[in-house]
Coordinates of C-alpha atoms and ligand atoms in Angstrom, one line a residue:
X1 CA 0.0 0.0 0.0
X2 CA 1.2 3.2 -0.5
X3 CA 0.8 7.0 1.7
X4 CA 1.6 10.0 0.1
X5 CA 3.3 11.9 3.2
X6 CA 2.7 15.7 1.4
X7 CA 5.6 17.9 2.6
X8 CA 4.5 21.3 3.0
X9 CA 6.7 23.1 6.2
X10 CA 8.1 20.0 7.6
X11 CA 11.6 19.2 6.0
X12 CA 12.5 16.8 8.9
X13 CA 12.5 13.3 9.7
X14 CA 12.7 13.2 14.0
X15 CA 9.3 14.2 15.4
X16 CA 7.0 14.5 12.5
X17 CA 4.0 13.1 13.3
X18 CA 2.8 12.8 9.4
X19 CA 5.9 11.0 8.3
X20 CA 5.2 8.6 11.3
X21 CA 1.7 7.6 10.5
X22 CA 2.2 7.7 6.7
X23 CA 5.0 4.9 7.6
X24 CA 2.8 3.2 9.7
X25 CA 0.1 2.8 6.9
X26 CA 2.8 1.5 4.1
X27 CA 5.3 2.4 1.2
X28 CA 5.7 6.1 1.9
X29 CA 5.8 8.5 -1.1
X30 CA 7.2 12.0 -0.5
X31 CA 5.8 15.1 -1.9
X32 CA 5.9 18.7 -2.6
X33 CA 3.8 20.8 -4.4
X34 CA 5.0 24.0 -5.8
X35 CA 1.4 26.2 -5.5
X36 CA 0.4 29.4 -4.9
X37 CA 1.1 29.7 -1.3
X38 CA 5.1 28.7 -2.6
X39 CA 4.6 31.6 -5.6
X40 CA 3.6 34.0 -2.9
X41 CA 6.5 33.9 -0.7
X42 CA 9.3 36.9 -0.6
X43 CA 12.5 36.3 -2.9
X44 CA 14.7 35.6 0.5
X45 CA 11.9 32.9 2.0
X46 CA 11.1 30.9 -1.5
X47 CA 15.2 30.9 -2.0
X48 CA 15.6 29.6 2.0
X49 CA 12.7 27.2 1.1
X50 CA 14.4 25.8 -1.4
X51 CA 17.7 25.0 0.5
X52 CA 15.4 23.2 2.8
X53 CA 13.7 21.5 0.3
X54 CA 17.1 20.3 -1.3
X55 CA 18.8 19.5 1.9
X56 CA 15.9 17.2 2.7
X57 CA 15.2 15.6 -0.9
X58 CA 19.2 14.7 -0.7
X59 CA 18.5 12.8 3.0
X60 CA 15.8 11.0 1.5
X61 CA 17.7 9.8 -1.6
X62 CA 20.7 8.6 0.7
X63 CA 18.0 6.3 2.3
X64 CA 16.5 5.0 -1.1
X65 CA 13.6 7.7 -1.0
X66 CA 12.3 10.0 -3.8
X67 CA 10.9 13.1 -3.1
X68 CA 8.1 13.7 -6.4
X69 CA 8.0 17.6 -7.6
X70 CA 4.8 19.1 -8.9
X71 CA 3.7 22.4 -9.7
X72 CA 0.2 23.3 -9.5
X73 CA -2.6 23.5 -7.6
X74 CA -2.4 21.3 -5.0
X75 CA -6.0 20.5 -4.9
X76 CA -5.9 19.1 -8.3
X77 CA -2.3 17.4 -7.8
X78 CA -2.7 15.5 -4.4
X79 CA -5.8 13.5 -5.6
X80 CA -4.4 13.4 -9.1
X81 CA -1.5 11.8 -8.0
X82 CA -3.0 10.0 -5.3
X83 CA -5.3 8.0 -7.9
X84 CA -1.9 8.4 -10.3
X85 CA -0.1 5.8 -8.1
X86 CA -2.9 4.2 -6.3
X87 CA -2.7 5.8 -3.0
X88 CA -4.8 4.6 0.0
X89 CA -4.3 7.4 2.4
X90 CA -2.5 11.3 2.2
X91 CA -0.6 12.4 5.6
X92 CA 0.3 16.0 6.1
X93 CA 1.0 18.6 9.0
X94 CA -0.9 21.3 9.2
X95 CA -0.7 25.2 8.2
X96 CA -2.3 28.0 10.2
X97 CA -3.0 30.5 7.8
X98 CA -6.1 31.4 5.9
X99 CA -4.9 30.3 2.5
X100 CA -3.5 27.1 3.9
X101 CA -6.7 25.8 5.9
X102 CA -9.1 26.7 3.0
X103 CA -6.8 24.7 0.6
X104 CA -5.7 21.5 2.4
X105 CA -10.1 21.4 3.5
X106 CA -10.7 21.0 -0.1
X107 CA -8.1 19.0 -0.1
X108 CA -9.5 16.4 2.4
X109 CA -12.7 16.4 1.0
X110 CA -11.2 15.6 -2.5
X111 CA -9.7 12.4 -1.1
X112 CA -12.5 11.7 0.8
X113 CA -15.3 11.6 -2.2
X114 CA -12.5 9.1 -4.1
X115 CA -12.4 6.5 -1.0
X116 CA -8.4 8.0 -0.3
X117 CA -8.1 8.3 3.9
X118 CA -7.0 12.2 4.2
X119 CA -5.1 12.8 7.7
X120 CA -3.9 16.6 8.9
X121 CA -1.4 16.4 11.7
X122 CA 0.0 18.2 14.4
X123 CA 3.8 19.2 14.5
X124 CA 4.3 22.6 13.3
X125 CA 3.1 24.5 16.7
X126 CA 3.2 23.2 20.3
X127 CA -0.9 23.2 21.1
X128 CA -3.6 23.2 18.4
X129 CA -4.7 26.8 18.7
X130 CA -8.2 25.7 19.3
X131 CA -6.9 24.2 22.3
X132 CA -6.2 26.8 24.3
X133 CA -9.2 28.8 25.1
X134 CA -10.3 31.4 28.0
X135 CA -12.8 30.9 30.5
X136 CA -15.7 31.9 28.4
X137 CA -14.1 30.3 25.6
X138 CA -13.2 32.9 23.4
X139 CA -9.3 33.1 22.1
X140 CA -6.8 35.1 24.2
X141 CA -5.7 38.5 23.1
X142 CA -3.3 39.1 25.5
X143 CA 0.2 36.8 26.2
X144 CA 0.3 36.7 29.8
X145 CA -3.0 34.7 30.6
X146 CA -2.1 32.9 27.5
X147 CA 1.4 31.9 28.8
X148 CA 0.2 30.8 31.7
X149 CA -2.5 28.6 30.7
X150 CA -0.3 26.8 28.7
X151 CA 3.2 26.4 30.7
X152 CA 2.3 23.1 33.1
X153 CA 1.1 21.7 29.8
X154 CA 2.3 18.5 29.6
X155 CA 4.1 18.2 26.2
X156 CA 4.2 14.8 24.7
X157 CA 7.5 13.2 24.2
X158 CA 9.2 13.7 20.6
X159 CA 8.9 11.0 18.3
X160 CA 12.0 9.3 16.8
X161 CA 12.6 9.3 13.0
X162 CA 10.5 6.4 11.6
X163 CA 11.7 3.0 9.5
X164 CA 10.4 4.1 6.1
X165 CA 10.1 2.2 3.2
X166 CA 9.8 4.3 0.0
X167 CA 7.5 3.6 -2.5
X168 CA 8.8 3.9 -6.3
X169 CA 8.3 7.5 -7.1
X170 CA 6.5 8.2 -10.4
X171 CA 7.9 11.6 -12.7
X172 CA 8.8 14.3 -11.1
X173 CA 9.8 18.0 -12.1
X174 CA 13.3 19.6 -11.2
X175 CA 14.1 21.4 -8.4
X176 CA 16.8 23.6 -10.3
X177 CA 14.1 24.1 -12.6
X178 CA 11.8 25.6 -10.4
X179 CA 14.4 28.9 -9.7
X180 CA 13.0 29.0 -6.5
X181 CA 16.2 31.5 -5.8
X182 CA 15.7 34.0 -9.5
X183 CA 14.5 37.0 -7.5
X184 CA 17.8 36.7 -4.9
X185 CA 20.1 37.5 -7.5
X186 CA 23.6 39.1 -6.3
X187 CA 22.1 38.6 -2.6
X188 CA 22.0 34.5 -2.9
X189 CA 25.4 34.3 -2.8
X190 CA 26.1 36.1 0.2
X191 CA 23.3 35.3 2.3
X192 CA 23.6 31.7 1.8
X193 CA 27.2 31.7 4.4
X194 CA 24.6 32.9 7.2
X195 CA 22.2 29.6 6.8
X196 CA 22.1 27.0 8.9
X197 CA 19.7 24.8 6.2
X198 CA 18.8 21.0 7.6
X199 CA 17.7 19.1 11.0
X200 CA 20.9 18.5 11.9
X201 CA 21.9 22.1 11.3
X202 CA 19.4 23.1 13.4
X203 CA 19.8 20.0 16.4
X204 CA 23.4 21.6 16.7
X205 CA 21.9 25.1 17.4
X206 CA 19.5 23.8 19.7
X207 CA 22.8 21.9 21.5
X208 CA 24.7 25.1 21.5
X209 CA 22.2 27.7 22.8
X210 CA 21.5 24.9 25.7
X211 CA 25.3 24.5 26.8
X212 CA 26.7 27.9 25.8
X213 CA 23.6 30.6 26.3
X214 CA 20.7 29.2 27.7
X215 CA 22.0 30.4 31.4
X216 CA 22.6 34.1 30.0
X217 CA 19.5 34.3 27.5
X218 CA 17.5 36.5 29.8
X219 CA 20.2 39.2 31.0
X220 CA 21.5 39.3 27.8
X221 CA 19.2 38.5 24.6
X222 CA 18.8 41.3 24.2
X223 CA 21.8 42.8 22.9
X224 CA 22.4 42.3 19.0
X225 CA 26.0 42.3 19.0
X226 CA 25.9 38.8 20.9
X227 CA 25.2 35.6 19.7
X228 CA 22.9 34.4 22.7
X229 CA 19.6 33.9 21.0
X230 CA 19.1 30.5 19.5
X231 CA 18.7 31.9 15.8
X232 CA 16.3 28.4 15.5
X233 CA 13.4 30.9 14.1
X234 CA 15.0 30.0 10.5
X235 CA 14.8 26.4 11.0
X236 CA 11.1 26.4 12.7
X237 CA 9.6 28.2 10.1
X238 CA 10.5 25.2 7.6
X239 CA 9.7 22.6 9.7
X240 CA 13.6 21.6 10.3
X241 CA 13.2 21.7 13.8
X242 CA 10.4 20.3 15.6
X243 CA 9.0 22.9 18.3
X244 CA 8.1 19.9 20.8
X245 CA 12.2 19.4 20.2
X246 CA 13.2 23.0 21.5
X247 CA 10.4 23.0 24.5
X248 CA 12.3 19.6 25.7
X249 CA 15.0 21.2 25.4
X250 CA 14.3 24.2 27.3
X251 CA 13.1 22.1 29.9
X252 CA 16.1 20.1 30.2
X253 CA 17.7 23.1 30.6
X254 CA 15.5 24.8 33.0
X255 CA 15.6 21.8 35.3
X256 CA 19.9 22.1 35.4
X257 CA 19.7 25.2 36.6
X258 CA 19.6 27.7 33.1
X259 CA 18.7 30.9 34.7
X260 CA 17.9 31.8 31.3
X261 CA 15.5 29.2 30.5
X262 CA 12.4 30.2 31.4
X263 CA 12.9 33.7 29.5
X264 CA 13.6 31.1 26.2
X265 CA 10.4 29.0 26.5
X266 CA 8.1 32.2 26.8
X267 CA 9.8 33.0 23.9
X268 CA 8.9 30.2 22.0
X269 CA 5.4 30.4 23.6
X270 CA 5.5 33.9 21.9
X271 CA 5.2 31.9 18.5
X272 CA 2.5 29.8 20.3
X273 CA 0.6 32.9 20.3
X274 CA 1.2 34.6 17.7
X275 CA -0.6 31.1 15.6
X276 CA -3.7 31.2 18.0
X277 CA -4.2 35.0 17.2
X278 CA -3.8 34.3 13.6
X279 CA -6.2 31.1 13.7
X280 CA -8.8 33.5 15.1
X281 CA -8.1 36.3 13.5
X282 CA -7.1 35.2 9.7
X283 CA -7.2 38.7 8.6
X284 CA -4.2 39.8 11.1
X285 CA -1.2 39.9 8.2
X286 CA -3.4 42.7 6.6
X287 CA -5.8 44.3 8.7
X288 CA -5.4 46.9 11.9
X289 CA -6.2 44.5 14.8
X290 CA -7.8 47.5 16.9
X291 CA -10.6 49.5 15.9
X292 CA -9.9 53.4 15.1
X293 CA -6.7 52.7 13.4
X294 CA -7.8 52.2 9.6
X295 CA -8.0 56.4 9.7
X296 CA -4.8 56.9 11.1
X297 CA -2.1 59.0 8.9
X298 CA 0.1 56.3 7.9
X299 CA 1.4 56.7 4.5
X300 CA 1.2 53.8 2.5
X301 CA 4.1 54.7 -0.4
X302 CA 6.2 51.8 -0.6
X303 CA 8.6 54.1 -2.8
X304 CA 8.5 57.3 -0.9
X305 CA 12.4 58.9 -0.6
X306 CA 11.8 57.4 3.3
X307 CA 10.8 54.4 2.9
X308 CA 13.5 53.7 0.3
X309 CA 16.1 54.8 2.8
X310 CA 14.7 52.7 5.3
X311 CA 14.3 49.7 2.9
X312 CA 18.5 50.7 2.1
X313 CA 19.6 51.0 5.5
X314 CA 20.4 54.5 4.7
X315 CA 18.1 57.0 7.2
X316 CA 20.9 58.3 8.6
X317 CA 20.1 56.7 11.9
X318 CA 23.1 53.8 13.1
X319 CA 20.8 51.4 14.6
X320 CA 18.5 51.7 12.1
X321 CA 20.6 51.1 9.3
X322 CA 22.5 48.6 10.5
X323 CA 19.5 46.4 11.0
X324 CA 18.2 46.6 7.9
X325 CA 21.5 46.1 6.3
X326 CA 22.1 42.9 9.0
X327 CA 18.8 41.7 7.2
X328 CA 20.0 42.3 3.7
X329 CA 23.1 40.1 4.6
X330 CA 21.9 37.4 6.5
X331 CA 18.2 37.2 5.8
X332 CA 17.5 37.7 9.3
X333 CA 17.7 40.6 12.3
X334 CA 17.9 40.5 16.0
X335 CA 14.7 41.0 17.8
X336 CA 15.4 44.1 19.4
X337 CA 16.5 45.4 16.2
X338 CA 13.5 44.5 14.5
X339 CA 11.4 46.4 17.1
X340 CA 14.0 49.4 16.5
X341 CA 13.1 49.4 12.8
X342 CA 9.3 48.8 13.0
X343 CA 8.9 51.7 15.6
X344 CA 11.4 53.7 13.7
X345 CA 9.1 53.3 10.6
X346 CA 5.5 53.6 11.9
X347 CA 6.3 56.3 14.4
X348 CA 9.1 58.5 13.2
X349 CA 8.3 58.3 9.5
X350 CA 4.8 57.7 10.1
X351 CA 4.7 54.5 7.3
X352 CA 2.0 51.6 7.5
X353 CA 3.4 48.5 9.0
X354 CA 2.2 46.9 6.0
X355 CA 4.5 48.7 4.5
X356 CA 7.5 47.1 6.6
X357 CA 5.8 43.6 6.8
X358 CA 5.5 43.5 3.0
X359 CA 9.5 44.5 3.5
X360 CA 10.5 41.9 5.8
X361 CA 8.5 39.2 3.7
X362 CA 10.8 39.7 0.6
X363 CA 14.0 40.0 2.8
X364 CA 13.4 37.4 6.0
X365 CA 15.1 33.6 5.8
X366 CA 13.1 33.1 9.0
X367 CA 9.7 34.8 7.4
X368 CA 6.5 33.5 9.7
X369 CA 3.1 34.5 8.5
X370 CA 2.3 34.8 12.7
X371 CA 5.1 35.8 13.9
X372 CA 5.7 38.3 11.2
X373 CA 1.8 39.9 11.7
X374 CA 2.3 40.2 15.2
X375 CA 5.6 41.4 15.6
X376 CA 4.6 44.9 13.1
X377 CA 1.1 45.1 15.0
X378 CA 2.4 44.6 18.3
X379 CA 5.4 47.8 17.6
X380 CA 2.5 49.7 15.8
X381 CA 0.1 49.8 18.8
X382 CA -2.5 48.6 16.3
X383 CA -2.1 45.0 17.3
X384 CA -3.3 42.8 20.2
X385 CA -2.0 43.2 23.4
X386 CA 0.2 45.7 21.6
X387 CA 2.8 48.1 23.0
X388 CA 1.2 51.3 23.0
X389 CA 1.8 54.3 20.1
X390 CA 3.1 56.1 22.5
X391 CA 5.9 54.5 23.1
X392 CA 8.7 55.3 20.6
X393 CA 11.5 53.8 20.6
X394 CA 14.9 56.5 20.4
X395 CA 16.9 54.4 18.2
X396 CA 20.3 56.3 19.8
X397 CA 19.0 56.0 23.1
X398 CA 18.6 51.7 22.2
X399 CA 22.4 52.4 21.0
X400 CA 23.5 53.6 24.2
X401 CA 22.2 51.2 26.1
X402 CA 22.7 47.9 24.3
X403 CA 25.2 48.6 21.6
X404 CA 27.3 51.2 24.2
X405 CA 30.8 50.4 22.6
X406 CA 29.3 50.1 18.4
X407 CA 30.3 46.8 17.7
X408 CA 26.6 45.9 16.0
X409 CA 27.2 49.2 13.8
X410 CA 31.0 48.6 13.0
X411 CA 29.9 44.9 12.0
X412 CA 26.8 46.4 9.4
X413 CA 27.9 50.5 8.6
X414 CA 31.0 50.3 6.5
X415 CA 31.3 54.1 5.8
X416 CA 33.8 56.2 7.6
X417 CA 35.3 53.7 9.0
X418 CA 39.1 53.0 7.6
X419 CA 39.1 49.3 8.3
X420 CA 35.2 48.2 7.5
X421 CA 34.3 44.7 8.6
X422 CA 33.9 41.9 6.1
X423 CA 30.1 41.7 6.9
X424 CA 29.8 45.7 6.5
X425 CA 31.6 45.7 3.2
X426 CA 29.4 42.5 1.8
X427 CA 26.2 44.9 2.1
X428 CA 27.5 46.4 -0.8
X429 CA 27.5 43.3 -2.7
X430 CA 24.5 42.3 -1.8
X431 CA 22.4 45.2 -2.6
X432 CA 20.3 45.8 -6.4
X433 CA 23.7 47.5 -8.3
X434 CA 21.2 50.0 -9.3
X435 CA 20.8 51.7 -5.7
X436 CA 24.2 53.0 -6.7
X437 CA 25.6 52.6 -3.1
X438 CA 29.6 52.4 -2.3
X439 CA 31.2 51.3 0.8
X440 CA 33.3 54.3 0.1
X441 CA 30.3 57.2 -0.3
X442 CA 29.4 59.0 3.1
X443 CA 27.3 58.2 5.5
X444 CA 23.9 59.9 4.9
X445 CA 22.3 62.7 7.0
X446 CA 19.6 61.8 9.5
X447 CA 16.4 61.9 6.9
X448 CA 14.5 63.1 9.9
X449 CA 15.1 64.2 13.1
X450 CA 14.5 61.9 16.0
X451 CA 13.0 64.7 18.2
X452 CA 10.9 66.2 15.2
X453 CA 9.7 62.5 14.0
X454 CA 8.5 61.3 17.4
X455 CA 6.8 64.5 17.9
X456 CA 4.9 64.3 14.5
X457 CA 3.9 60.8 15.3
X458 CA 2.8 62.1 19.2
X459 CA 0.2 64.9 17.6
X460 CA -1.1 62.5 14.8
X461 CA -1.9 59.9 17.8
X462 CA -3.7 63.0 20.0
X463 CA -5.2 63.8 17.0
X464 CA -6.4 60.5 16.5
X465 CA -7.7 59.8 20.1
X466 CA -9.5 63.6 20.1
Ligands
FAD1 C1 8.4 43.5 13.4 C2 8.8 42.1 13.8 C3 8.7 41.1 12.8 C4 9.0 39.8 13.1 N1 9.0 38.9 12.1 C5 9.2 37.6 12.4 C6 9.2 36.6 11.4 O1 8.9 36.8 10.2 N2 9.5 35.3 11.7 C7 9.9 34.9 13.0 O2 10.1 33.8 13.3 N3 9.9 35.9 14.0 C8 9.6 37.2 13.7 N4 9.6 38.1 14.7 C9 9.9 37.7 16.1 C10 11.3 37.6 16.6 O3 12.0 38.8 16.3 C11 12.1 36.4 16.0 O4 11.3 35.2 16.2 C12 13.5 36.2 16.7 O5 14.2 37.4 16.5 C13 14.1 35.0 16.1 O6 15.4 34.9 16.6 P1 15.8 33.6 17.4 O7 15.4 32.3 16.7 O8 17.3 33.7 17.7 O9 15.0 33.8 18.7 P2 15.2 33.3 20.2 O10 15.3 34.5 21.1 O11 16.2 32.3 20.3 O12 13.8 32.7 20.6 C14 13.4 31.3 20.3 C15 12.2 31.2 19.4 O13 11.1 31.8 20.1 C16 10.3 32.4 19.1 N5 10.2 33.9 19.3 C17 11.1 34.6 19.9 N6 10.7 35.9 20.0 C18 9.5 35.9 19.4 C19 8.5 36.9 19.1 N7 8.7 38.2 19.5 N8 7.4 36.6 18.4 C20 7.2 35.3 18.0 N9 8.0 34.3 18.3 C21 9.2 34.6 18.9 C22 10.9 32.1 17.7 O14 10.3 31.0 17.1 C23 12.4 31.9 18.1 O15 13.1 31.1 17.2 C24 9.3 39.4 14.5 C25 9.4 40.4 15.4 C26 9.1 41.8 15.1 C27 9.2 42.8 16.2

């Protein structure tokens, strides 16, 4: 008999509860589907997707596996191909977002009219996020109640990497011809060095943040210059880690003693949350979460002169620009910085966090349709349990006090300094030739400043609550 185990984000083989039961029912046949919801994603995220996808294909063949490539819509090429090789039963894990659930329902009900047993499975989040529900049964809106209705949950144990056998895998398209990396261009090149693609990649972070940081993550996370956060965000949102993995991990560490450990698993409970908001509220990636914000003076010109120096890392503003040039380099940014850059855009230059999601979708390895959502609503003040308007990040007083001695800007601003870093200089290989930057121009002017921005964005809030 043969299972189709449909790979969607789950490019691992420990704890993956589809792979499991799809091994369980017979000769497994691997599959991914190249559809609209892979079209969609940002240049950096399809190009990252397709390192995964190729790291895992090559794991497979080394055990006798195929991994079968279609392009398409899925709904038409999972029965197709189901009936194609005489499937009995189609195992997947599931996706979160609107797109995904209205898809893989169709999906199931496909199967189901043609006699084929359809199974969604757990895997990509900790708890189901109908699971977790308040008192009167409604979703939470607020991460503190939510953390601690879920932290004595008892997590099941992870499960280990099934025997497979493979079934014979009919035609299949190309990865390479797919080009999942086209729209990277110059940037592939340079931000591929900063990936860590594959489960074992990602087990070895996981080991290293436990021995090495896990004790200091709390006092010192947050500080971008330091390499104590896990940097697993790239690997979860691909499925190369399981989350079940890192909470048992966290664990382990919290029970030796890891001051730090606790801080880490509300962390990771912070993605928990950000998927139950986005189950409940599908509209979150594009819509203010809190009424009285769709009037608000937000300028949504995703060429304006500011938003292109804030896209280029060149406002004029250090921790601003070294973010975003961090991000051009490595696909991802530190979590403060990220705040930095969101506030600094939808409060100083008073730009729609759509503006900067959009952004950090093309640019983000780690891109997470929750996490992503919530992070820009939560800095706007727009979002739930959000941090208010009102509260602007300086992005030199954030200097001072976690980047006191300038290593984060040495490592990302190359200009007018006589020795630039390696990682400051690659920027300028990285970047579209037609921006027409030099490691060697000067350092721009402040395109606003601080004082006068966070006082515009002050009156068009009063203005908005009169
Ligand atoms: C504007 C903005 C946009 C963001 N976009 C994304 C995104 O596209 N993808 C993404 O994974 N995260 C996003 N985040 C959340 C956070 O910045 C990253 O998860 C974190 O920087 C990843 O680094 P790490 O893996 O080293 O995290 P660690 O500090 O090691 O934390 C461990 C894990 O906990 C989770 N986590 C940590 N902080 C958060 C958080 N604030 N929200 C949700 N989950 C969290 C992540 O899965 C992370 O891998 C965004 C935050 C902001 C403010």
């Amino acid at each position: 008999m043969t299972a189709i185990w449909w790979i969607r984000r789950d490019f691992r083989l420990c704890d993956n509860p589809a792979l499991v039961a799809a091994a369980l029912a017979g000769d497994v046949l691997p599959v991914f589907i190249r559809d609209e919801t892979v079209d969609a994603l940002g240049a950096a995220p399809k190009w990252r997707m397709g390192l995964g996808l190729a790291h895992l294909m090559e794991r497979i063949e080394a055990t006798g596996g195929r991994v079968v490539l279609r392009a398409g819509d899925a709904r038409v090429i999972i029965p197709a191909l189901a009936r194609e090789v005489g499937a009995t039963c189609v195992h997947w894990a599931r996706l979160y977002d609107k797109d995904a659930i209205a898809r893989d329902t169709e999906v199931k009900s496909t199967l189901k009219s043609m006699g084929i047993d359809a199974h969604s499975h757990g895997g990509h989040l900790l708890f189901e996020p109908w699971t977790v529900a308040t008192k009167t049964g409604g979703y939470y809106k607020v991460y503190s109640p939510f953390w601690r209705a879920v932290k004595e949950t008892d997590i099941a144990p992870c499960l280990s990497a099934p025997k497979v056998r493979w079934a014979e895998a009919p035609q299949s398209d190309a990865l390479a011809d797919w080009a999942l990396g086209a729209q990277m261009r110059r940037g592939a090149a340079i931000v591929e060095p900063h990936c860590h693609v594959g489960e074992a990649a990602a087990m070895a972070r996981l080991e290293t943040f436990v021995a090495a940081h896990a004790d200091v993550y709390q006092e010192r996370r947050d500080f971008p210059s330091e390499p104590v956060c896990s940097g697993l965000s790239e690997n979860l949102t691909y499925g190369e880690i399981s989350p079940r993995t890192i909470w048992h991990a966290g664990m382990g560490a919290l029970k030796a003693g890891a001051r730090g450990a606790e801080h880490f698993l509300k962390e990771v409970t912070w993605r928990e949350f950000a998927y139950h908001l986005l189950y409940n509220e599908p509209e979150l990636a594009h819509k203010n979460h809190r009424e009285g914000w769709d009037t608000f003076a937000w300028s949504e010109d995703a060429d304006s002169a500011d938003v292109t120096a804030w896209k280029q890392g060149r406002t004029g503003i250090r921790f601003v620009d070294a973010a975003m040039r961090e991000m051009y380099v490595t696909g991802t940014m530190h979590n403060r910085a990220r705040m930095i850059v969101a506030s600094y855009l939808t409060k100083h230059l008073m730009v729609h966090w759509r503006v900067g999601r959009a952004w950090f979708e093309a640019c983000l390895i780690d891109w997470d349709p929750a996490a992503n959502a919530m992070g820009w609503q939560w800095v706007a003040g727009c979002g739930p349990d959000a941090s208010p308007y009102f509260r602007i990040f300086n992005p030199d007083g954030q200097l001072e006090k976690f980047d006191k001695e300038g290593v984060y800007v040495r490592r990302w601003i190359a200009e007018g300094q006589r020795a630039p870093s390696s990682t400051a200089l690659s920027y300028f290989e990285a970047v579209p030739k037609a921006w027409g930057v030099s490691a060697q121009g000067l350092y721009p002017k402040p395109i606003i400043d601080l004082k006068v921005g966070r006082e515009r964005a002050l009156a068009a809030y009063s203005e908005r609550n009169a």
